[in-house]
Short mmCIF file of C-alpha atoms in Angstrom, two decimals:
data_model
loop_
_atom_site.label_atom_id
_atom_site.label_comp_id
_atom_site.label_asym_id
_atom_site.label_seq_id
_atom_site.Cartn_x
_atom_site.Cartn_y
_atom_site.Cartn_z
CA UNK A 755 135.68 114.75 100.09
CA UNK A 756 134.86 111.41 101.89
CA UNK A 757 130.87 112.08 101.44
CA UNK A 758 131.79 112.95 97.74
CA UNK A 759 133.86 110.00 97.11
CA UNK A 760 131.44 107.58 98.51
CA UNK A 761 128.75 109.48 96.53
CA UNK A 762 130.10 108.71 93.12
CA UNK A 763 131.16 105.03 93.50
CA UNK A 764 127.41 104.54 94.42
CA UNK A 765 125.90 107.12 91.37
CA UNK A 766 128.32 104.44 89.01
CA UNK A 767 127.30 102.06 90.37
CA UNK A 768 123.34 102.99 89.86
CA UNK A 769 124.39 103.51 86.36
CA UNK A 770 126.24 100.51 85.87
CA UNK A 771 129.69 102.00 83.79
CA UNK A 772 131.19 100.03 86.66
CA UNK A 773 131.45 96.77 87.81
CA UNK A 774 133.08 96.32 91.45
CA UNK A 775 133.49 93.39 93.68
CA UNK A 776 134.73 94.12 97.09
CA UNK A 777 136.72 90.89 98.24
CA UNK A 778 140.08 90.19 101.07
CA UNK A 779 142.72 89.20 99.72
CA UNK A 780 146.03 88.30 101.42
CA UNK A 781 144.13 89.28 104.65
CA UNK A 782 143.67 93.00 103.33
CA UNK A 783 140.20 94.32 102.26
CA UNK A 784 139.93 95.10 98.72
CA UNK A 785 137.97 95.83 95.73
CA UNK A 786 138.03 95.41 91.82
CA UNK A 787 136.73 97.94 89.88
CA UNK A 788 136.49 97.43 86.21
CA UNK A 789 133.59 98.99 82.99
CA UNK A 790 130.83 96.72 83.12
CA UNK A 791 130.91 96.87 79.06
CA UNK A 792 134.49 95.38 79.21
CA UNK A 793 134.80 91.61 78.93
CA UNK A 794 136.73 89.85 81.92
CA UNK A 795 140.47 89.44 80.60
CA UNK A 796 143.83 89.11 82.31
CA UNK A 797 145.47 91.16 79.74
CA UNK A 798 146.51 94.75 79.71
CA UNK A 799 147.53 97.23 82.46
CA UNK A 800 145.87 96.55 86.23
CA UNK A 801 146.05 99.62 88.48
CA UNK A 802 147.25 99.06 92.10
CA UNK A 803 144.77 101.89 93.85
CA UNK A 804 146.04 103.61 96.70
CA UNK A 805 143.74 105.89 98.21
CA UNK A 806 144.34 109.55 99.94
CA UNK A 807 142.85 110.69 103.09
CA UNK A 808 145.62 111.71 105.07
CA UNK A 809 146.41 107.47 106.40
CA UNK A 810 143.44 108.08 108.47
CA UNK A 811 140.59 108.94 106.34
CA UNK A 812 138.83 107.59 103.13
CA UNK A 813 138.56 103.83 103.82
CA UNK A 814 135.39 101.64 102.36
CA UNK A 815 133.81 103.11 99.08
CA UNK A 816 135.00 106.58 99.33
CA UNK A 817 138.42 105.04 98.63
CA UNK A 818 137.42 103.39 95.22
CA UNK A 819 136.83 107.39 93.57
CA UNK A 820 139.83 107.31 91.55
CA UNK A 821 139.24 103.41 90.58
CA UNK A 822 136.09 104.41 89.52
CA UNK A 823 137.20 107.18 87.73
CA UNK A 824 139.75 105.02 85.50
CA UNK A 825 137.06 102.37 84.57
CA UNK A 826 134.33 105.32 83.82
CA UNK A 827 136.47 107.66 81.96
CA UNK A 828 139.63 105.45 80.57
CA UNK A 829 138.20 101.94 80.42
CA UNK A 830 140.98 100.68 82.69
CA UNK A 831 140.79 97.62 85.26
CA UNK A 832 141.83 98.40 89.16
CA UNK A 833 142.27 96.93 92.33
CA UNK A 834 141.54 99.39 95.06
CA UNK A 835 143.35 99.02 98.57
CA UNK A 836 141.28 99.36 101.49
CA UNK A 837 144.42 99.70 103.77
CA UNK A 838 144.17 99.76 107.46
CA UNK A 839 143.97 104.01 108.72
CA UNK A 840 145.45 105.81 111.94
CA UNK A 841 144.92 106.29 114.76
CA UNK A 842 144.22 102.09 115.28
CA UNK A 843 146.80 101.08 112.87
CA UNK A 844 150.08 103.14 112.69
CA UNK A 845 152.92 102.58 110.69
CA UNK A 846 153.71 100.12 109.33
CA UNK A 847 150.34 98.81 109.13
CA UNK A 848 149.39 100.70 105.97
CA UNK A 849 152.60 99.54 104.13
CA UNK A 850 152.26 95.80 105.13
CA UNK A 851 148.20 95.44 103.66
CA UNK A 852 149.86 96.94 100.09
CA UNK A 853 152.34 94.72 100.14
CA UNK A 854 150.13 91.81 100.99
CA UNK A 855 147.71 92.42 98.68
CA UNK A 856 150.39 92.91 95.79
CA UNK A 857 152.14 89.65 96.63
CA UNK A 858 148.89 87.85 95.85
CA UNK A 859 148.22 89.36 92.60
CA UNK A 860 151.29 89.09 91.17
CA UNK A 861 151.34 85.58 92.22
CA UNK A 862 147.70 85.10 90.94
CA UNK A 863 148.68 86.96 87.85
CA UNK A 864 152.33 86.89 86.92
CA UNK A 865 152.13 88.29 83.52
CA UNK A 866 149.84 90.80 83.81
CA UNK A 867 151.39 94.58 84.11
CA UNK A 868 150.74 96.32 87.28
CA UNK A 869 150.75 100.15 87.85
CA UNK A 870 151.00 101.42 91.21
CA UNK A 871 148.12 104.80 91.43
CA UNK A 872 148.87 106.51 94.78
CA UNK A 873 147.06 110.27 95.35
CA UNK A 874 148.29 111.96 98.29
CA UNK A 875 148.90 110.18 101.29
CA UNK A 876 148.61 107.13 98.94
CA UNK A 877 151.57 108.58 96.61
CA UNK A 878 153.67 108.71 100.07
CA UNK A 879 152.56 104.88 100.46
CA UNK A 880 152.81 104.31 96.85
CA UNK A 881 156.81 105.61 96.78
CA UNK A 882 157.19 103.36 100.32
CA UNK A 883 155.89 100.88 98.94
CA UNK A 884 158.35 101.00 95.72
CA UNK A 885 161.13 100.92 98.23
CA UNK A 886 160.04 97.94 100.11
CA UNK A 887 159.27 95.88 97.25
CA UNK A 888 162.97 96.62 95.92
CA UNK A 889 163.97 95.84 99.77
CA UNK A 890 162.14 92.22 100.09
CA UNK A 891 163.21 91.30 96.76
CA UNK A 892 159.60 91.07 95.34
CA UNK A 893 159.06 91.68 91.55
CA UNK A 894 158.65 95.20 91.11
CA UNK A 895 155.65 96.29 88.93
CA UNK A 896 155.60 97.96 85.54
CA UNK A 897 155.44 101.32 86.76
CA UNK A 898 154.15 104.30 89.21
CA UNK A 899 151.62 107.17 89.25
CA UNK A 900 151.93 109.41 92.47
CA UNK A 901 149.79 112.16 92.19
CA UNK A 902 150.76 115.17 95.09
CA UNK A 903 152.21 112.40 97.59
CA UNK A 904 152.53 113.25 100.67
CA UNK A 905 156.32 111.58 101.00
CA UNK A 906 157.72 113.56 103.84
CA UNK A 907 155.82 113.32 107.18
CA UNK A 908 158.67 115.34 108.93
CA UNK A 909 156.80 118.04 107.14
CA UNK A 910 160.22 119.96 105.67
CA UNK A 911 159.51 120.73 102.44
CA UNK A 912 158.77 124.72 101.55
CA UNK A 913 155.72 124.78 100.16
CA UNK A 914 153.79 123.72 103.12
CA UNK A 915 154.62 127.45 104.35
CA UNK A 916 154.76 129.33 101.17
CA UNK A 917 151.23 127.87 99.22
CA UNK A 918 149.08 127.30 102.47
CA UNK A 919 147.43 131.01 101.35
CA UNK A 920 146.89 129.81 97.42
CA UNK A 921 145.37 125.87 98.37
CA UNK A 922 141.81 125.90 98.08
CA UNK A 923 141.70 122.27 99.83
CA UNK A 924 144.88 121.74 102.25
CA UNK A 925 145.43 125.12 102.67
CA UNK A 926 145.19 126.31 106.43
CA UNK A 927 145.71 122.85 107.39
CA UNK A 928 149.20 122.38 108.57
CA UNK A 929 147.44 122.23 112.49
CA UNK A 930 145.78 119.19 111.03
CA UNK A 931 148.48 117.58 109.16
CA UNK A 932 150.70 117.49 112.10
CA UNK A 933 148.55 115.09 113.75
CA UNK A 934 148.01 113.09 111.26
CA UNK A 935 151.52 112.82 110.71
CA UNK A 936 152.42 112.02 114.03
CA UNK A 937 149.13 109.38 114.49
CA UNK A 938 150.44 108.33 111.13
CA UNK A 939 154.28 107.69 112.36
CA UNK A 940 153.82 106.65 116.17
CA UNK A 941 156.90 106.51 117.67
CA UNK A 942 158.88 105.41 114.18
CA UNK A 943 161.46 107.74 113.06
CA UNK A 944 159.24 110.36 110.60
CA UNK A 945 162.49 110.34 108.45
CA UNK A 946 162.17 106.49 107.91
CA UNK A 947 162.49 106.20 104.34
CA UNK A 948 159.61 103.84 104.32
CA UNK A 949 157.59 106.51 106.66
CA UNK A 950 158.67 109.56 104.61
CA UNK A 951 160.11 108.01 101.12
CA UNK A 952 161.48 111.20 100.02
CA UNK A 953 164.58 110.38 102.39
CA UNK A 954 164.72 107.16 100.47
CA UNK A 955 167.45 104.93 98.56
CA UNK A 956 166.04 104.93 95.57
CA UNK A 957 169.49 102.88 93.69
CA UNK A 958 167.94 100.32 92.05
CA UNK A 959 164.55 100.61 91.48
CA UNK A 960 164.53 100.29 88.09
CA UNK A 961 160.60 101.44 87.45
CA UNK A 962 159.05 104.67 85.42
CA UNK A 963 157.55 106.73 87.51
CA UNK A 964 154.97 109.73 86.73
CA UNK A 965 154.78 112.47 89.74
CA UNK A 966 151.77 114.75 89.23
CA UNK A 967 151.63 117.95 91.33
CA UNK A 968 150.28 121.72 90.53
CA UNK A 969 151.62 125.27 90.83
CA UNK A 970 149.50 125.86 93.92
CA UNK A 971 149.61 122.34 95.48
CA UNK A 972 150.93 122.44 99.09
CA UNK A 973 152.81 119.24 98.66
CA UNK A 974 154.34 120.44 95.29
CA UNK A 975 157.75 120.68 97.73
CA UNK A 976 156.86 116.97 98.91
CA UNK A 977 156.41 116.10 94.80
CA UNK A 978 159.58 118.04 93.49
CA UNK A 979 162.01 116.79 96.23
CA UNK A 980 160.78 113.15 95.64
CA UNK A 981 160.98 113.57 91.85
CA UNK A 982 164.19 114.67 92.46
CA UNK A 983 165.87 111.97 94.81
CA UNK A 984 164.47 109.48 92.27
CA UNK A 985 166.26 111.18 89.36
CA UNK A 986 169.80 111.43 91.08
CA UNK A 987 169.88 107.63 91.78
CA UNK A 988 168.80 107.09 88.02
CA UNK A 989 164.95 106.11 88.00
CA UNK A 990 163.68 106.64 85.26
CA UNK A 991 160.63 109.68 87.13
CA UNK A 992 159.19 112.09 84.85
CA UNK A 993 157.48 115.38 86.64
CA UNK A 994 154.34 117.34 85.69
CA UNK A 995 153.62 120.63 87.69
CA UNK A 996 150.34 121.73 86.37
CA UNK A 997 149.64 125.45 85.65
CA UNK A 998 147.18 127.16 88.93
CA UNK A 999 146.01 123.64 90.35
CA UNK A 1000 146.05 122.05 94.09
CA UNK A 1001 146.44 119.46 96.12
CA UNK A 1002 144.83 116.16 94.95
CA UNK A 1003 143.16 117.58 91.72
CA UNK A 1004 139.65 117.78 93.61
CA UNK A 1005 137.65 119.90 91.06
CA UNK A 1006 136.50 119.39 86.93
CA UNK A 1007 137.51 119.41 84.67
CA UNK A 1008 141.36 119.38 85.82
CA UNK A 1009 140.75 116.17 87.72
CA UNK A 1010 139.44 114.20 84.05
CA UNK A 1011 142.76 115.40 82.41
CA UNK A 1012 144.79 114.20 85.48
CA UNK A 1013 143.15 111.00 84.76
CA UNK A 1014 143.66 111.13 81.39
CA UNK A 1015 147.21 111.93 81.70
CA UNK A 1016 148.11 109.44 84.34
CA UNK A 1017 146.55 106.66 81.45
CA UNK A 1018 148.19 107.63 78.73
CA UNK A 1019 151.47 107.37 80.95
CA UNK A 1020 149.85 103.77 82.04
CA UNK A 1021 149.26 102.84 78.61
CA UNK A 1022 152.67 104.03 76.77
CA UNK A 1023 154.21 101.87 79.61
CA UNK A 1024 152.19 98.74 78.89
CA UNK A 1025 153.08 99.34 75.34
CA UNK A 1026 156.51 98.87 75.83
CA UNK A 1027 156.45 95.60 78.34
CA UNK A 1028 154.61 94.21 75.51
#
């Protein structure tokens, strides 16, 4: 995935759909990613990219495939988070370079509407992240995409067990997620809300919320429980389970009409802040 991640961002780049400019900001590494036929603007919808790879995996350009994705395909800006990975920087460190990185934009650009994208282990750190915004009193953005987040590291949820046979990509790998969720947690409570969100208080967070899974996805348990902890405290989380599909959306043309689905969410959101 990492080879084919950092693969595409540099094809795009050689074709130039994309325009990217890899900057720190707020002390965290980042990058914007925007279609090189779009003129600059401050206006409409800027996607807060949170990358997958398991909190240890994925950093540099391999991160910016999704990013890319929404500029090449959907003509959407993004800012992609090159967050510190396990097994250097444990929990919190992850958590802290989001919120960082979000405090400066949304000082830098206080009108324009943000939309947190989080696939995987990024929708985990995209739904923490929700929950320590609301908890540091920071304006919350306009809304959330979590595509199959990986939001309990205590592992719990059924589907781990009962898809690991029908997962092209994570199945088989509960040996390796273990690890990864213990490098990941290191020593913190892996029911910390803000290390597994689906234990979460979710009162009060206000924000529309799109949760993306599919019928064979591993974390579909991890997607469904999370949906439905934000429901019962009334945020306002819509759910789509998609017919025979996996973890992460890794193949085409499923992964274009995740895309596409996850902007026309963006968009109808944008819509109404306007």
């Amino acid at each position: 995935m990492r080879d084919h991640g950092e693969r595409f961002v540099v094809e795009a780049e050689e074709r130039r759909t994309v325009s990217i400019e890899r900057t720190n900001l707020g002390g965290v590494n980042i990058a914007w990613v925007s279609p090189s036929d779009k003129v600059p603007s401050s206006d409409g919808p800027l996607i807060f990219n949170l990358h997958d790879g398991g909190f240890a995996l994925n950093d540099g350009d391999a991160a910016l495939y999704t990013a890319v994705s929404f500029a090449e395909l959907q003509q959407l800006d993004s800012v992609s988070v090159d967050y510190r990975l396990t097994p250097q920087h444990p929990y919190p460190a992850a958590l802290e370079d989001a919120v960082a990185a979000y405090a400066v934009i949304k000082r830098k650009m206080p009108g324009r509407p943000i939309v947190v994208y989080g696939l995987s282990a990024g929708g985990g750190l995209g739904a923490a992240f929700l929950l320590k915004v609301k908890q540091l009193g920071l304006p919350m953005p306009e809304a959330a995409v979590l595509n199959s987040p990986w939001s309990d590291v205590s592992m719990n949820s059924d589907t781990l067990a009962t898809l690991d046979c029908y997962d092209p990509l994570l199945g088989g790998s509960r040996p390796t997620l273990k690890p990864l969720a213990n490098s990941y947690a290191a020593g913190a409570d892996p029911q910390d809300p803000l290390v597994s969100p689906v234990y979460g208080d979710w009162e009060g967070v206000d924000v529309p919320v799109l949760l993306i899974s599919g019928t064979r996805d591993v974390m579909l348990g991890d997607t469904v429980r999370l949906h439905r902890a934000m429901w019962r405290a009334g945020v306002p989380a819509e759910l789509i389970v998609n017919e025979g599909m996996w973890h992460a959306f890794s193949v085409e043309p499923e992964f274009e009409a995740m895309i596409a689905d996850s902007a026309r969410f963006i968009r109808h959101i944008s819509a109404k802040e306007d």
